[in-house]
DNA sequence: TTGCTATTGCGTCTCATTCTCAATATGAGC
DNA sequence: GCTCATATTGAGAATGAGACGCAATAGCAA
């Protein structure tokens, strides 16, 4: 059971992405497969540069443009979600089975802590009902300084 | 009473900014005064381009660079707050006496609705306590489609 | 009025992201 | 397995927000 949990997850992701590619008449290229693998090989939040660096380290030469293009497809297929960490560039995280969590970001060291909350979801429903909005997505981050950065200043 | 509320508000803003300039050994220039006036002449959310356009329309020729520089001072003096409206550039709003509100943004027409909530504040305190973070600021927006954009699609 | 220096405007620079386009790779049909 | 239409890639140019350097200008204290 345990032994196969990782490969099972990989299969699920691979399957989702293949479905998506099929439905949209997109091809299963080396580049897309490698980017997918790399994205799902860790659970960190990542940006384009990090992903590029990780791929290059493995001698998987994929251009920056292709990473940007593939990330769009991963977002569109809901396999990946974009997160705002208060920096001036986009960060990403896995999306599958990881609903309803928000981010606490240390402005000093960049550490990211995830926290779950149902309150946010209830609040969103309440507000949208009041103003007759149909919600698409929300973005909530708390920026501050983490414990260790507080003491070292 | 009523009659003077607007000019009183203006005086308060002008006063705050003058204090700020004084405290930081900064000069009261034409450009800074005009930008301050323009910023406080409406209650809309605005970006740098809009501000530039509005100033040019009034023949108040101020460079883009000066607007960026002055906005930094307005942020620093807490007269203006930066808001994330899910676009790829910064938007701003008045800050004085307008604490604790969040934004609901229509992804179709760009309309912005403000809503107040104390829940967010409580939630923030709770989460920060749990993870030993010292909060600096938070950012919360709900993106969706407004009533009229829902019907016209 | 003078003179020190903060400030401005212009143009340039950076950085993230998108676009263009020629060369290449995929995969459906044979 | 081979062919061919076309989706995709990589390299580099383009874009757009914002920051920066510098010479010219303007505040303001004396």
mmCIF file of C-alpha atoms (C1' of nucleotides) in Angstrom:
data_model
loop_
_atom_site.group_PDB
_atom_site.id
_atom_site.type_symbol
_atom_site.label_atom_id
_atom_site.label_comp_id
_atom_site.label_asym_id
_atom_site.label_seq_id
_atom_site.Cartn_x
_atom_site.Cartn_y
_atom_site.Cartn_z
ATOM 1 C CA UNK A 1 0.000 0.000 0.000
ATOM 2 C CA UNK A 2 2.393 2.621 1.308
ATOM 3 C CA UNK A 3 5.062 1.442 -1.045
ATOM 4 C CA UNK A 4 3.095 2.442 -4.091
ATOM 5 C CA UNK A 5 1.595 5.705 -2.889
ATOM 6 C CA UNK A 6 4.173 7.845 -4.642
ATOM 7 C CA UNK A 7 4.007 6.128 -7.974
ATOM 8 C CA UNK A 8 0.225 6.074 -7.731
ATOM 9 C CA UNK A 9 0.171 9.821 -7.263
ATOM 10 C CA UNK A 10 2.495 10.175 -10.225
ATOM 11 C CA UNK A 11 0.211 8.044 -12.308
ATOM 12 C CA UNK A 12 -2.771 10.168 -11.358
ATOM 13 C CA UNK A 13 -0.966 13.356 -12.361
ATOM 14 C CA UNK A 14 0.333 11.823 -15.558
ATOM 15 C CA UNK A 15 -3.168 10.595 -16.342
ATOM 16 C CA UNK A 16 -4.790 13.965 -15.704
ATOM 17 C CA UNK A 17 -2.276 15.693 -17.896
ATOM 18 C CA UNK A 18 -2.605 13.168 -20.697
ATOM 19 C CA UNK A 19 -6.368 13.598 -20.602
ATOM 20 C CA UNK A 20 -5.940 17.329 -20.762
ATOM 21 C CA UNK A 21 -3.516 17.120 -23.692
ATOM 22 C CA UNK A 22 -5.834 14.766 -25.519
ATOM 23 C CA UNK A 23 -8.898 16.912 -25.008
ATOM 24 C CA UNK A 24 -7.069 19.970 -26.302
ATOM 25 C CA UNK A 25 -5.314 18.359 -29.237
ATOM 26 C CA UNK A 26 -1.912 18.930 -27.695
ATOM 27 C CA UNK A 27 1.069 16.651 -28.124
ATOM 28 C CA UNK A 28 2.903 14.616 -25.469
ATOM 29 C CA UNK A 29 6.360 16.074 -25.926
ATOM 30 C CA UNK A 30 9.562 15.262 -24.053
ATOM 31 C CA UNK A 31 9.610 18.783 -22.683
ATOM 32 C CA UNK A 32 6.101 18.656 -21.269
ATOM 33 C CA UNK A 33 6.705 15.286 -19.657
ATOM 34 C CA UNK A 34 9.942 16.418 -18.059
ATOM 35 C CA UNK A 35 8.421 19.595 -16.731
ATOM 36 C CA UNK A 36 5.488 17.660 -15.285
ATOM 37 C CA UNK A 37 7.864 15.211 -13.610
ATOM 38 C CA UNK A 38 10.005 17.934 -12.186
ATOM 39 C CA UNK A 39 7.044 19.911 -10.879
ATOM 40 C CA UNK A 40 5.702 16.881 -9.041
ATOM 41 C CA UNK A 41 9.054 15.638 -7.779
ATOM 42 C CA UNK A 42 8.927 17.876 -4.693
ATOM 43 C CA UNK A 43 6.243 19.554 -2.624
ATOM 44 C CA UNK A 44 7.845 22.980 -2.493
ATOM 45 C CA UNK A 45 6.484 26.207 -3.825
ATOM 46 C CA UNK A 46 8.516 27.075 -6.891
ATOM 47 C CA UNK A 47 9.015 29.773 -9.487
ATOM 48 C CA UNK A 48 10.122 29.582 -13.108
ATOM 49 C CA UNK A 49 13.812 30.115 -12.389
ATOM 50 C CA UNK A 50 13.903 27.353 -9.788
ATOM 51 C CA UNK A 51 12.213 24.942 -12.144
ATOM 52 C CA UNK A 52 14.617 25.851 -14.930
ATOM 53 C CA UNK A 53 17.578 25.347 -12.620
ATOM 54 C CA UNK A 54 16.333 21.965 -11.424
ATOM 55 C CA UNK A 55 15.793 20.767 -14.988
ATOM 56 C CA UNK A 56 19.212 21.955 -16.110
ATOM 57 C CA UNK A 57 20.892 20.201 -13.216
ATOM 58 C CA UNK A 58 19.433 16.970 -14.560
ATOM 59 C CA UNK A 59 20.644 17.846 -18.056
ATOM 60 C CA UNK A 60 17.055 18.203 -19.174
ATOM 61 C CA UNK A 61 17.488 21.187 -21.418
ATOM 62 C CA UNK A 62 14.158 22.942 -21.692
ATOM 63 C CA UNK A 63 13.883 26.582 -22.601
ATOM 64 C CA UNK A 64 12.389 29.225 -20.387
ATOM 65 C CA UNK A 65 9.692 29.913 -22.974
ATOM 66 C CA UNK A 66 8.592 26.284 -22.918
ATOM 67 C CA UNK A 67 8.411 26.324 -19.138
ATOM 68 C CA UNK A 68 6.158 29.357 -19.250
ATOM 69 C CA UNK A 69 4.009 27.762 -21.921
ATOM 70 C CA UNK A 70 3.748 24.449 -20.110
ATOM 71 C CA UNK A 71 2.928 26.100 -16.791
ATOM 72 C CA UNK A 72 -0.047 27.736 -18.489
ATOM 73 C CA UNK A 73 -1.308 24.321 -19.461
ATOM 74 C CA UNK A 74 -0.707 22.968 -15.979
ATOM 75 C CA UNK A 75 -2.692 25.865 -14.548
ATOM 76 C CA UNK A 76 -5.430 25.396 -17.090
ATOM 77 C CA UNK A 77 -5.638 21.687 -16.311
ATOM 78 C CA UNK A 78 -5.880 22.503 -12.581
ATOM 79 C CA UNK A 79 -2.854 20.360 -11.782
ATOM 80 C CA UNK A 80 -0.989 23.413 -10.597
ATOM 81 C CA UNK A 81 -2.126 26.582 -8.869
ATOM 82 C CA UNK A 82 -0.502 29.995 -8.870
ATOM 83 C CA UNK A 83 0.246 31.573 -5.504
ATOM 84 C CA UNK A 84 1.115 35.125 -4.627
ATOM 85 C CA UNK A 85 3.956 35.236 -2.130
ATOM 86 C CA UNK A 86 4.271 39.006 -2.143
ATOM 87 C CA UNK A 87 7.310 38.881 -4.420
ATOM 88 C CA UNK A 88 7.503 40.398 -7.840
ATOM 89 C CA UNK A 89 7.170 37.138 -9.674
ATOM 90 C CA UNK A 90 4.820 34.197 -9.860
ATOM 91 C CA UNK A 91 5.104 31.130 -7.648
ATOM 92 C CA UNK A 92 3.340 27.831 -8.144
ATOM 93 C CA UNK A 93 2.243 24.805 -6.126
ATOM 94 C CA UNK A 94 0.563 21.447 -6.741
ATOM 95 C CA UNK A 95 -3.172 21.670 -6.782
ATOM 96 C CA UNK A 96 -4.480 18.109 -6.752
ATOM 97 C CA UNK A 97 -6.157 17.232 -3.479
ATOM 98 C CA UNK A 98 -4.818 20.318 -1.748
ATOM 99 C CA UNK A 99 -7.844 22.590 -1.544
ATOM 100 C CA UNK A 100 -8.573 25.229 1.043
ATOM 101 C CA UNK A 101 -5.248 26.284 2.327
ATOM 102 C CA UNK A 102 -3.725 29.725 2.573
ATOM 103 C CA UNK A 103 -0.180 31.029 2.975
ATOM 104 C CA UNK A 104 1.771 32.704 5.696
ATOM 105 C CA UNK A 105 4.941 34.215 4.250
ATOM 106 C CA UNK A 106 7.986 35.499 6.097
ATOM 107 C CA UNK A 107 9.041 38.786 4.528
ATOM 108 C CA UNK A 108 12.563 38.357 5.874
ATOM 109 C CA UNK A 109 13.596 34.827 4.906
ATOM 110 C CA UNK A 110 10.841 33.895 2.455
ATOM 111 C CA UNK A 111 9.697 30.872 4.428
ATOM 112 C CA UNK A 112 6.179 29.771 3.536
ATOM 113 C CA UNK A 113 3.809 28.079 5.953
ATOM 114 C CA UNK A 114 0.482 26.712 4.807
ATOM 115 C CA UNK A 115 -2.562 26.820 6.990
ATOM 116 C CA UNK A 116 -5.982 25.403 6.431
ATOM 117 C CA UNK A 117 -9.162 27.205 7.153
ATOM 118 C CA UNK A 118 -12.814 26.732 6.405
ATOM 119 C CA UNK A 119 -13.581 30.202 7.699
ATOM 120 C CA UNK A 120 -12.233 31.758 4.510
ATOM 121 C CA UNK A 121 -14.501 29.628 2.389
ATOM 122 C CA UNK A 122 -17.562 30.503 4.447
ATOM 123 C CA UNK A 123 -16.656 34.152 4.373
ATOM 124 C CA UNK A 124 -16.256 34.079 0.615
ATOM 125 C CA UNK A 125 -19.648 32.464 0.120
ATOM 126 C CA UNK A 126 -21.265 34.978 2.417
ATOM 127 C CA UNK A 127 -19.700 37.996 0.708
ATOM 128 C CA UNK A 128 -20.403 36.730 -2.805
ATOM 129 C CA UNK A 129 -24.018 36.134 -1.927
ATOM 130 C CA UNK A 130 -24.373 39.600 -0.521
ATOM 131 C CA UNK A 131 -22.968 41.291 -3.631
ATOM 132 C CA UNK A 132 -24.281 38.837 -6.214
ATOM 133 C CA UNK A 133 -20.828 37.863 -7.378
ATOM 134 C CA UNK A 134 -20.004 34.478 -8.800
ATOM 135 C CA UNK A 135 -16.638 33.623 -7.209
ATOM 136 C CA UNK A 136 -13.843 32.344 -9.442
ATOM 137 C CA UNK A 137 -10.948 32.258 -7.037
ATOM 138 C CA UNK A 138 -9.564 34.073 -4.047
ATOM 139 C CA UNK A 139 -6.145 35.016 -2.849
ATOM 140 C CA UNK A 140 -5.225 35.380 0.774
ATOM 141 C CA UNK A 141 -1.778 35.726 2.241
ATOM 142 C CA UNK A 142 -0.518 36.959 5.562
ATOM 143 C CA UNK A 143 2.908 38.544 5.359
ATOM 144 C CA UNK A 144 4.988 38.868 8.481
ATOM 145 C CA UNK A 145 8.166 37.762 10.166
ATOM 146 C CA UNK A 146 8.650 34.208 11.354
ATOM 147 C CA UNK A 147 9.864 33.263 14.809
ATOM 148 C CA UNK A 148 13.546 32.924 13.935
ATOM 149 C CA UNK A 149 13.629 36.126 11.910
ATOM 150 C CA UNK A 150 12.040 38.017 14.805
ATOM 151 C CA UNK A 151 14.766 37.008 17.195
ATOM 152 C CA UNK A 152 17.622 37.695 14.807
ATOM 153 C CA UNK A 153 16.698 41.358 14.293
ATOM 154 C CA UNK B 1 -20.642 70.828 9.561
ATOM 155 C CA UNK B 2 -21.418 68.862 6.440
ATOM 156 C CA UNK B 3 -20.439 71.753 4.245
ATOM 157 C CA UNK B 4 -16.860 71.643 5.380
ATOM 158 C CA UNK B 5 -16.331 67.913 5.538
ATOM 159 C CA UNK B 6 -14.543 67.720 2.212
ATOM 160 C CA UNK B 7 -12.163 70.589 2.764
ATOM 161 C CA UNK B 8 -11.548 69.355 6.287
ATOM 162 C CA UNK B 9 -10.539 65.977 4.941
ATOM 163 C CA UNK B 10 -8.254 67.666 2.456
ATOM 164 C CA UNK B 11 -6.691 69.683 5.232
ATOM 165 C CA UNK B 12 -6.081 66.553 7.242
ATOM 166 C CA UNK B 13 -4.373 64.857 4.319
ATOM 167 C CA UNK B 14 -2.348 67.912 3.474
ATOM 168 C CA UNK B 15 -1.377 68.198 7.121
ATOM 169 C CA UNK B 16 -0.327 64.587 7.425
ATOM 170 C CA UNK B 17 1.771 64.843 4.306
ATOM 171 C CA UNK B 18 3.399 68.087 5.398
ATOM 172 C CA UNK B 19 4.274 66.497 8.724
ATOM 173 C CA UNK B 20 5.733 63.544 6.927
ATOM 174 C CA UNK B 21 7.781 65.741 4.606
ATOM 175 C CA UNK B 22 9.003 67.797 7.518
ATOM 176 C CA UNK B 23 9.991 64.805 9.597
ATOM 177 C CA UNK B 24 11.957 63.349 6.710
ATOM 178 C CA UNK B 25 13.574 66.532 5.545
ATOM 179 C CA UNK B 26 11.708 66.443 2.239
ATOM 180 C CA UNK B 27 10.555 69.490 0.292
ATOM 181 C CA UNK B 28 7.042 70.645 -0.496
ATOM 182 C CA UNK B 29 7.290 70.682 -4.274
ATOM 183 C CA UNK B 30 4.632 71.575 -6.833
ATOM 184 C CA UNK B 31 4.738 68.029 -8.128
ATOM 185 C CA UNK B 32 4.186 66.419 -4.743
ATOM 186 C CA UNK B 33 1.318 68.774 -3.953
ATOM 187 C CA UNK B 34 -0.358 68.153 -7.295
ATOM 188 C CA UNK B 35 -0.013 64.397 -6.985
ATOM 189 C CA UNK B 36 -1.429 64.504 -3.466
ATOM 190 C CA UNK B 37 -4.381 66.600 -4.665
ATOM 191 C CA UNK B 38 -5.072 64.346 -7.583
ATOM 192 C CA UNK B 39 -4.875 61.209 -5.481
ATOM 193 C CA UNK B 40 -7.392 62.584 -3.002
ATOM 194 C CA UNK B 41 -9.707 64.151 -5.571
ATOM 195 C CA UNK B 42 -11.640 60.908 -6.088
ATOM 196 C CA UNK B 43 -12.266 57.774 -4.081
ATOM 197 C CA UNK B 44 -11.433 55.330 -6.850
ATOM 198 C CA UNK B 45 -8.724 52.738 -6.899
ATOM 199 C CA UNK B 46 -6.070 53.920 -9.298
ATOM 200 C CA UNK B 47 -2.808 52.875 -10.915
ATOM 201 C CA UNK B 48 0.190 54.917 -12.063
ATOM 202 C CA UNK B 49 -1.032 55.296 -15.649
ATOM 203 C CA UNK B 50 -4.438 56.568 -14.569
ATOM 204 C CA UNK B 51 -2.869 59.081 -12.244
ATOM 205 C CA UNK B 52 -0.512 60.255 -14.981
ATOM 206 C CA UNK B 53 -3.422 60.624 -17.406
ATOM 207 C CA UNK B 54 -5.516 62.587 -14.925
ATOM 208 C CA UNK B 55 -2.649 64.959 -14.179
ATOM 209 C CA UNK B 56 -1.887 65.494 -17.861
ATOM 210 C CA UNK B 57 -5.523 66.251 -18.587
ATOM 211 C CA UNK B 58 -5.238 69.099 -16.112
ATOM 212 C CA UNK B 59 -2.002 70.253 -17.727
ATOM 213 C CA UNK B 60 -0.123 69.307 -14.600
ATOM 214 C CA UNK B 61 2.961 67.883 -16.237
ATOM 215 C CA UNK B 62 4.580 65.465 -13.842
ATOM 216 C CA UNK B 63 6.831 62.669 -14.982
ATOM 217 C CA UNK B 64 6.127 59.016 -14.478
ATOM 218 C CA UNK B 65 9.279 58.710 -12.362
ATOM 219 C CA UNK B 66 8.082 61.407 -9.977
ATOM 220 C CA UNK B 67 4.734 59.693 -9.618
ATOM 221 C CA UNK B 68 6.468 56.461 -8.667
ATOM 222 C CA UNK B 69 8.702 58.297 -6.217
ATOM 223 C CA UNK B 70 5.864 60.255 -4.644
ATOM 224 C CA UNK B 71 3.652 57.185 -4.312
ATOM 225 C CA UNK B 72 6.417 55.577 -2.280
ATOM 226 C CA UNK B 73 6.290 58.503 0.099
ATOM 227 C CA UNK B 74 2.498 58.360 0.264
ATOM 228 C CA UNK B 75 2.717 54.674 1.104
ATOM 229 C CA UNK B 76 5.407 55.294 3.657
ATOM 230 C CA UNK B 77 3.356 58.029 5.287
ATOM 231 C CA UNK B 78 0.355 55.672 5.426
ATOM 232 C CA UNK B 79 -1.817 58.097 3.481
ATOM 233 C CA UNK B 80 -2.134 55.605 0.671
ATOM 234 C CA UNK B 81 -2.265 51.840 0.648
ATOM 235 C CA UNK B 82 -1.345 49.457 -2.124
ATOM 236 C CA UNK B 83 -3.969 46.941 -3.205
ATOM 237 C CA UNK B 84 -3.660 43.839 -5.311
ATOM 238 C CA UNK B 85 -6.528 43.602 -7.762
ATOM 239 C CA UNK B 86 -5.266 40.457 -9.471
ATOM 240 C CA UNK B 87 -3.843 42.483 -12.364
ATOM 241 C CA UNK B 88 -0.192 42.593 -13.245
ATOM 242 C CA UNK B 89 0.400 46.034 -11.864
ATOM 243 C CA UNK B 90 0.007 47.920 -8.618
ATOM 244 C CA UNK B 91 -3.189 49.724 -7.653
ATOM 245 C CA UNK B 92 -3.588 52.198 -4.826
ATOM 246 C CA UNK B 93 -6.300 53.567 -2.571
ATOM 247 C CA UNK B 94 -6.680 56.149 0.192
ATOM 248 C CA UNK B 95 -5.794 54.762 3.565
ATOM 249 C CA UNK B 96 -6.851 57.335 6.143
ATOM 250 C CA UNK B 97 -9.749 56.147 8.256
ATOM 251 C CA UNK B 98 -10.423 53.224 5.968
ATOM 252 C CA UNK B 99 -9.093 50.255 7.871
ATOM 253 C CA UNK B 100 -10.239 46.672 7.685
ATOM 254 C CA UNK B 101 -11.793 46.323 4.322
ATOM 255 C CA UNK B 102 -11.117 43.822 1.572
ATOM 256 C CA UNK B 103 -11.816 43.733 -2.154
ATOM 257 C CA UNK B 104 -14.144 41.868 -4.423
ATOM 258 C CA UNK B 105 -12.965 42.241 -8.025
ATOM 259 C CA UNK B 106 -14.882 41.439 -11.200
ATOM 260 C CA UNK B 107 -12.538 39.621 -13.562
ATOM 261 C CA UNK B 108 -14.676 40.632 -16.538
ATOM 262 C CA UNK B 109 -15.230 44.380 -16.145
ATOM 263 C CA UNK B 110 -12.722 45.218 -13.422
ATOM 264 C CA UNK B 111 -15.320 46.619 -11.046
ATOM 265 C CA UNK B 112 -14.133 46.723 -7.450
ATOM 266 C CA UNK B 113 -16.428 46.387 -4.454
ATOM 267 C CA UNK B 114 -15.148 46.874 -0.949
ATOM 268 C CA UNK B 115 -16.425 44.860 1.949
ATOM 269 C CA UNK B 116 -15.678 45.136 5.616
ATOM 270 C CA UNK B 117 -14.947 42.266 7.865
ATOM 271 C CA UNK B 118 -13.607 41.741 11.312
ATOM 272 C CA UNK B 119 -13.417 38.005 10.727
ATOM 273 C CA UNK B 120 -10.264 38.406 8.659
ATOM 274 C CA UNK B 121 -8.570 40.297 11.418
ATOM 275 C CA UNK B 122 -9.465 37.687 14.016
ATOM 276 C CA UNK B 123 -8.371 34.904 11.716
ATOM 277 C CA UNK B 124 -5.048 36.609 11.124
ATOM 278 C CA UNK B 125 -4.397 36.998 14.823
ATOM 279 C CA UNK B 126 -5.304 33.391 15.442
ATOM 280 C CA UNK B 127 -3.056 32.037 12.684
ATOM 281 C CA UNK B 128 -0.127 34.256 13.598
ATOM 282 C CA UNK B 129 -0.319 33.178 17.190
ATOM 283 C CA UNK B 130 -0.369 29.534 16.214
ATOM 284 C CA UNK B 131 2.749 29.813 14.043
ATOM 285 C CA UNK B 132 4.569 32.469 16.047
ATOM 286 C CA UNK B 133 4.544 34.964 13.217
ATOM 287 C CA UNK B 134 4.520 38.691 13.713
ATOM 288 C CA UNK B 135 2.061 39.952 11.106
ATOM 289 C CA UNK B 136 3.042 42.894 8.925
ATOM 290 C CA UNK B 137 0.175 43.019 6.475
ATOM 291 C CA UNK B 138 -2.229 40.768 4.701
ATOM 292 C CA UNK B 139 -3.746 40.644 1.278
ATOM 293 C CA UNK B 140 -7.157 39.206 0.558
ATOM 294 C CA UNK B 141 -9.151 39.485 -2.626
ATOM 295 C CA UNK B 142 -12.037 37.531 -4.030
ATOM 296 C CA UNK B 143 -12.052 37.427 -7.814
ATOM 297 C CA UNK B 144 -15.247 36.591 -9.637
ATOM 298 C CA UNK B 145 -17.858 37.940 -11.992
ATOM 299 C CA UNK B 146 -20.268 40.649 -10.942
ATOM 300 C CA UNK B 147 -24.013 40.460 -11.446
ATOM 301 C CA UNK B 148 -24.131 42.345 -14.749
ATOM 302 C CA UNK B 149 -21.177 40.454 -16.221
ATOM 303 C CA UNK B 150 -22.824 37.155 -15.298
ATOM 304 C CA UNK B 151 -25.968 37.961 -17.269
ATOM 305 C CA UNK B 152 -24.142 39.300 -20.324
ATOM 306 C CA UNK B 153 -22.198 36.110 -20.955
ATOM 307 C "C1'" DT C 1 19.468 87.270 -2.798
ATOM 308 C "C1'" DT C 2 22.531 83.547 -2.310
ATOM 309 C "C1'" DG C 3 23.963 78.953 -2.142
ATOM 310 C "C1'" DC C 4 23.444 74.314 -0.663
ATOM 311 C "C1'" DT C 5 21.182 70.357 -1.900
ATOM 312 C "C1'" DA C 6 16.754 67.870 -2.609
ATOM 313 C "C1'" DT C 7 14.046 66.998 -6.588
ATOM 314 C "C1'" DT C 8 12.709 66.605 -11.243
ATOM 315 C "C1'" DG C 9 12.548 64.726 -16.051
ATOM 316 C "C1'" DC C 10 14.573 62.217 -19.413
ATOM 317 C "C1'" DG C 11 16.444 58.344 -20.917
ATOM 318 C "C1'" DT C 12 18.248 54.066 -19.814
ATOM 319 C "C1'" DC C 13 18.205 49.717 -17.307
ATOM 320 C "C1'" DT C 14 16.397 45.585 -15.188
ATOM 321 C "C1'" DC C 15 13.532 41.863 -14.625
ATOM 322 C "C1'" DA C 16 9.534 38.867 -15.484
ATOM 323 C "C1'" DT C 17 6.876 37.393 -18.984
ATOM 324 C "C1'" DT C 18 5.183 37.113 -23.814
ATOM 325 C "C1'" DC C 19 5.815 36.967 -28.682
ATOM 326 C "C1'" DT C 20 7.892 35.824 -33.323
ATOM 327 C "C1'" DC C 21 9.547 32.746 -36.401
ATOM 328 C "C1'" DA C 22 12.419 29.350 -38.450
ATOM 329 C "C1'" DA C 23 13.724 24.651 -37.393
ATOM 330 C "C1'" DT C 24 12.159 20.362 -35.419
ATOM 331 C "C1'" DA C 25 9.363 16.632 -33.522
ATOM 332 C "C1'" DT C 26 4.884 14.323 -32.901
ATOM 333 C "C1'" DG C 27 1.456 11.198 -34.216
ATOM 334 C "C1'" DA C 28 -2.483 10.024 -37.477
ATOM 335 C "C1'" DG C 29 -3.058 7.632 -41.596
ATOM 336 C "C1'" DC C 30 -1.234 4.570 -44.681
ATOM 337 C "C1'" DG D 1 7.865 1.729 -40.385
ATOM 338 C "C1'" DC D 2 7.242 5.972 -43.467
ATOM 339 C "C1'" DT D 3 5.089 10.329 -44.746
ATOM 340 C "C1'" DC D 4 3.301 14.625 -43.977
ATOM 341 C "C1'" DA D 5 0.506 18.175 -41.863
ATOM 342 C "C1'" DT D 6 1.049 20.825 -38.103
ATOM 343 C "C1'" DA D 7 1.915 21.453 -33.106
ATOM 344 C "C1'" DT D 8 5.945 22.610 -30.576
ATOM 345 C "C1'" DT D 9 10.358 24.133 -29.514
ATOM 346 C "C1'" DG D 10 14.413 27.407 -28.699
ATOM 347 C "C1'" DA D 11 16.613 31.688 -29.323
ATOM 348 C "C1'" DG D 12 16.221 36.043 -29.116
ATOM 349 C "C1'" DA D 13 13.555 40.219 -29.624
ATOM 350 C "C1'" DA D 14 9.618 42.725 -27.677
ATOM 351 C "C1'" DT D 15 6.858 44.348 -23.980
ATOM 352 C "C1'" DG D 16 5.502 46.539 -19.752
ATOM 353 C "C1'" DA D 17 6.089 47.814 -14.879
ATOM 354 C "C1'" DG D 18 9.093 49.860 -12.200
ATOM 355 C "C1'" DA D 19 13.921 51.538 -10.629
ATOM 356 C "C1'" DC D 20 17.922 54.305 -11.458
ATOM 357 C "C1'" DG D 21 21.689 57.779 -12.919
ATOM 358 C "C1'" DC D 22 22.605 62.248 -14.025
ATOM 359 C "C1'" DA D 23 22.460 66.958 -15.468
ATOM 360 C "C1'" DA D 24 19.357 70.792 -14.951
ATOM 361 C "C1'" DT D 25 16.185 72.993 -11.819
ATOM 362 C "C1'" DA D 26 13.774 74.535 -7.778
ATOM 363 C "C1'" DG D 27 13.029 74.843 -2.405
ATOM 364 C "C1'" DC D 28 14.284 76.945 1.388
ATOM 365 C "C1'" DA D 29 17.358 78.488 5.280
ATOM 366 C "C1'" DA D 30 20.336 82.170 6.279
#
